[in-house]
Structures are given as C-alpha cells and as structure tokens.
GROMACS .gro file of C-alpha atoms in nm:
model
  171
    1UNK     CA    1  -6.533   2.542  16.059
    2UNK     CA    2  -6.801   2.530  15.815
    3UNK     CA    3  -6.781   2.144  15.717
    4UNK     CA    4  -6.743   1.993  16.085
    5UNK     CA    5  -7.080   2.240  16.164
    6UNK     CA    6  -7.259   2.089  15.837
    7UNK     CA    7  -7.143   1.737  15.900
    8UNK     CA    8  -7.240   1.781  16.289
    9UNK     CA    9  -7.560   1.941  16.221
   10UNK     CA   10  -7.670   1.674  15.987
   11UNK     CA   11  -7.510   1.373  16.210
   12UNK     CA   12  -7.696   1.542  16.545
   13UNK     CA   13  -8.051   1.579  16.323
   14UNK     CA   14  -8.038   1.224  16.211
   15UNK     CA   15  -7.916   1.041  16.522
   16UNK     CA   16  -8.208   1.290  16.725
   17UNK     CA   17  -8.504   1.135  16.458
   18UNK     CA   18  -8.429   0.791  16.537
   19UNK     CA   19  -8.361   0.773  16.913
   20UNK     CA   20  -8.656   0.662  17.146
   21UNK     CA   21  -8.508   0.823  17.459
   22UNK     CA   22  -8.699   1.143  17.553
   23UNK     CA   23  -8.373   1.320  17.680
   24UNK     CA   24  -8.104   1.143  17.380
   25UNK     CA   25  -8.366   1.281  17.148
   26UNK     CA   26  -8.331   1.646  17.310
   27UNK     CA   27  -7.957   1.585  17.370
   28UNK     CA   28  -7.896   1.540  17.003
   29UNK     CA   29  -8.100   1.810  16.901
   30UNK     CA   30  -7.887   2.049  17.100
   31UNK     CA   31  -7.561   1.921  16.913
   32UNK     CA   32  -7.734   1.966  16.561
   33UNK     CA   33  -7.807   2.346  16.738
   34UNK     CA   34  -7.475   2.389  16.853
   35UNK     CA   35  -7.346   2.329  16.516
   36UNK     CA   36  -7.558   2.580  16.355
   37UNK     CA   37  -7.394   2.818  16.584
   38UNK     CA   38  -7.062   2.704  16.460
   39UNK     CA   39  -7.193   2.738  16.112
   40UNK     CA   40  -7.273   3.100  16.160
   41UNK     CA   41  -6.976   3.201  16.301
   42UNK     CA   42  -6.830   2.977  16.015
   43UNK     CA   43  -6.995   3.259  15.771
   44UNK     CA   44  -6.848   3.542  15.943
   45UNK     CA   45  -7.196   3.634  16.133
   46UNK     CA   46  -7.135   3.612  16.557
   47UNK     CA   47  -7.437   3.813  16.595
   48UNK     CA   48  -7.663   3.560  16.429
   49UNK     CA   49  -7.438   3.285  16.636
   50UNK     CA   50  -7.479   3.468  16.991
   51UNK     CA   51  -7.851   3.530  16.847
   52UNK     CA   52  -7.882   3.124  16.819
   53UNK     CA   53  -7.733   3.049  17.177
   54UNK     CA   54  -7.991   3.247  17.320
   55UNK     CA   55  -8.314   3.158  17.146
   56UNK     CA   56  -8.189   2.793  17.172
   57UNK     CA   57  -8.092   2.786  17.521
   58UNK     CA   58  -8.462   2.915  17.645
   59UNK     CA   59  -8.655   2.696  17.420
   60UNK     CA   60  -8.457   2.400  17.491
   61UNK     CA   61  -8.446   2.438  17.861
   62UNK     CA   62  -8.813   2.465  17.866
   63UNK     CA   63  -8.823   2.110  17.659
   64UNK     CA   64  -8.533   1.975  17.925
   65UNK     CA   65  -8.729   2.081  18.215
   66UNK     CA   66  -9.051   1.961  18.039
   67UNK     CA   67  -8.957   1.645  17.964
   68UNK     CA   68  -8.816   1.620  18.339
   69UNK     CA   69  -9.173   1.621  18.464
   70UNK     CA   70  -9.266   1.377  18.226
   71UNK     CA   71  -9.005   1.129  18.338
   72UNK     CA   72  -9.087   1.189  18.686
   73UNK     CA   73  -9.481   1.186  18.625
   74UNK     CA   74  -9.417   0.823  18.493
   75UNK     CA   75  -9.170   0.713  18.765
   76UNK     CA   76  -8.855   0.784  18.530
   77UNK     CA   77  -8.972   0.577  18.238
   78UNK     CA   78  -8.776   0.770  17.931
   79UNK     CA   79  -8.892   0.536  17.629
   80UNK     CA   80  -9.106   0.758  17.432
   81UNK     CA   81  -9.331   0.432  17.294
   82UNK     CA   82  -9.419   0.389  17.668
   83UNK     CA   83  -9.512   0.745  17.725
   84UNK     CA   84  -9.820   0.778  17.493
   85UNK     CA   85 -10.062   1.001  17.614
   86UNK     CA   86  -9.917   1.095  17.919
   87UNK     CA   87  -9.949   1.491  17.836
   88UNK     CA   88 -10.332   1.454  17.851
   89UNK     CA   89 -10.273   1.436  18.232
   90UNK     CA   90 -10.015   1.727  18.280
   91UNK     CA   91 -10.159   2.047  18.150
   92UNK     CA   92  -9.867   2.267  18.213
   93UNK     CA   93  -9.640   2.059  18.133
   94UNK     CA   94  -9.828   1.987  17.767
   95UNK     CA   95  -9.824   2.367  17.732
   96UNK     CA   96  -9.467   2.398  17.788
   97UNK     CA   97  -9.390   2.098  17.554
   98UNK     CA   98  -9.588   2.260  17.307
   99UNK     CA   99  -9.406   2.599  17.341
  100UNK     CA  100  -9.085   2.426  17.296
  101UNK     CA  101  -9.110   2.231  17.039
  102UNK     CA  102  -9.298   2.527  16.809
  103UNK     CA  103  -9.000   2.726  16.904
  104UNK     CA  104  -8.713   2.438  16.850
  105UNK     CA  105  -8.871   2.369  16.524
  106UNK     CA  106  -8.853   2.775  16.419
  107UNK     CA  107  -9.238   2.763  16.352
  108UNK     CA  108  -9.477   3.045  16.358
  109UNK     CA  109  -9.283   3.378  16.317
  110UNK     CA  110  -9.322   3.650  16.532
  111UNK     CA  111  -9.407   3.391  16.794
  112UNK     CA  112  -9.139   3.158  16.845
  113UNK     CA  113  -8.756   3.302  16.878
  114UNK     CA  114  -8.645   2.992  16.712
  115UNK     CA  115  -8.783   3.129  16.362
  116UNK     CA  116  -8.604   3.428  16.435
  117UNK     CA  117  -8.260   3.246  16.522
  118UNK     CA  118  -8.234   3.019  16.271
  119UNK     CA  119  -8.333   3.243  15.975
  120UNK     CA  120  -8.072   3.496  16.092
  121UNK     CA  121  -7.790   3.162  16.078
  122UNK     CA  122  -7.943   3.092  15.740
  123UNK     CA  123  -7.927   3.424  15.590
  124UNK     CA  124  -7.592   3.442  15.696
  125UNK     CA  125  -7.491   3.142  15.531
  126UNK     CA  126  -7.684   3.235  15.259
  127UNK     CA  127  -7.501   3.586  15.176
  128UNK     CA  128  -7.125   3.399  15.275
  129UNK     CA  129  -6.870   3.247  15.038
  130UNK     CA  130  -6.637   2.984  15.268
  131UNK     CA  131  -6.322   2.910  15.139
  132UNK     CA  132  -6.018   2.764  15.270
  133UNK     CA  133  -5.746   2.506  15.255
  134UNK     CA  134  -5.826   2.501  14.872
  135UNK     CA  135  -6.241   2.429  14.901
  136UNK     CA  136  -6.497   2.692  14.798
  137UNK     CA  137  -6.787   2.617  14.919
  138UNK     CA  138  -7.087   2.851  14.797
  139UNK     CA  139  -7.323   3.010  15.038
  140UNK     CA  140  -7.647   2.884  14.848
  141UNK     CA  141  -7.491   2.523  14.896
  142UNK     CA  142  -7.494   2.532  15.275
  143UNK     CA  143  -7.821   2.747  15.311
  144UNK     CA  144  -7.990   2.452  15.130
  145UNK     CA  145  -7.831   2.150  15.345
  146UNK     CA  146  -7.888   2.313  15.636
  147UNK     CA  147  -8.261   2.411  15.567
  148UNK     CA  148  -8.291   2.033  15.500
  149UNK     CA  149  -8.176   1.958  15.828
  150UNK     CA  150  -8.417   2.217  16.003
  151UNK     CA  151  -8.666   2.071  15.861
  152UNK     CA  152  -8.552   1.678  16.000
  153UNK     CA  153  -8.571   1.896  16.350
  154UNK     CA  154  -8.913   1.986  16.302
  155UNK     CA  155  -8.982   1.636  16.244
  156UNK     CA  156  -8.805   1.498  16.553
  157UNK     CA  157  -8.943   1.769  16.765
  158UNK     CA  158  -9.292   1.696  16.659
  159UNK     CA  159  -9.236   1.310  16.655
  160UNK     CA  160  -9.208   1.335  17.005
  161UNK     CA  161  -9.433   1.553  17.110
  162UNK     CA  162  -9.656   1.309  16.891
  163UNK     CA  163  -9.612   1.039  17.089
  164UNK     CA  164  -9.652   1.223  17.423
  165UNK     CA  165 -10.023   1.371  17.305
  166UNK     CA  166 -10.099   0.982  17.129
  167UNK     CA  167 -10.362   0.767  17.347
  168UNK     CA  168 -10.305   0.427  17.066
  169UNK     CA  169 -10.032   0.281  17.309
  170UNK     CA  170  -9.840  -0.023  17.181
  171UNK     CA  171  -9.857  -0.360  17.382
   0.00000   0.00000   0.00000
C-alpha cells in the first residue's frame, strides 16, 4: 500500500504540474492528496489519514468552487494561459483562491489546515517502518520523498494562482 501510495502521489503531482486546464490541475492534485491519505494508513495512522481527508475536503472544495466561479466569469474557458489577470475583477473568488492555495500547499502554521494535516501524515511516515512481501522501506525515506512531492504541490497550486493573478497575456 505504501509503494502504490507513494507512486500515485508522485504521478499525480507531476501530472498536475504539467496541466494547463484549471479543473485538471485541481483533479490531479486531489489524486496526489488521496495518495497521502493511503500513505498515512500504510504507516498505521488512521487518525492522520482522516485528519487529512477532512482538511483536504475543505480546501479543495474551496478551490473547485472558486475555479467554477472563474470558468463562469470567462464564459467557460478553462485554459489557464487564457485566464491571466481574471482574479483582479473577482475579489471574492480571489480571496477564496488564495485561501485554498495556502491551505492546499500546507503553508502558514496556525493559519491553514493543510499545514497540520500534511504534517500529521509526514510525521506518521517518519516514525514508521514499512515491511511486507520481503521489502523493507524505512519511514525516513518515505518522509523525504513525500516532503518533496508536497513541495511540488505548492509549486503547481501557486503556478495556477500566478496565471490567474498575472496581467501578462499570451497572444
């Protein structure tokens, strides 16, 4: 379960990083976050998995609702390269996107739920030792790998936000 979860988290994060469709970025981000929940379960921490499930539900719902607001405002365009600067005319959606991105990236301790939920998953991995089918995976190795995937997560969320905030339109 740990191997599949780690592989899924990596693949989901890298695919989200390469997408230009606003909903696909958020969908592949969800895939990577669901993999984190399975990693917590593999490490034996159902509490961390459930905590991340609930935290993720709130910030991802906020991001999907804000994305829907953006898509509706631009007459169903979903290519982020064509949505540059759209948040300047949508102040409530802008606040929602910023809040969702900060939460989804796990930034700002004591401000975003994503920080605590991802930290719980990472800590459950660090303190575990995963054995099965003759394979031994040290928790520290998974911790480092998942930490790197979470940095990619912050990158693709703020890449999305950067496109929606930027005024430099590609012609």
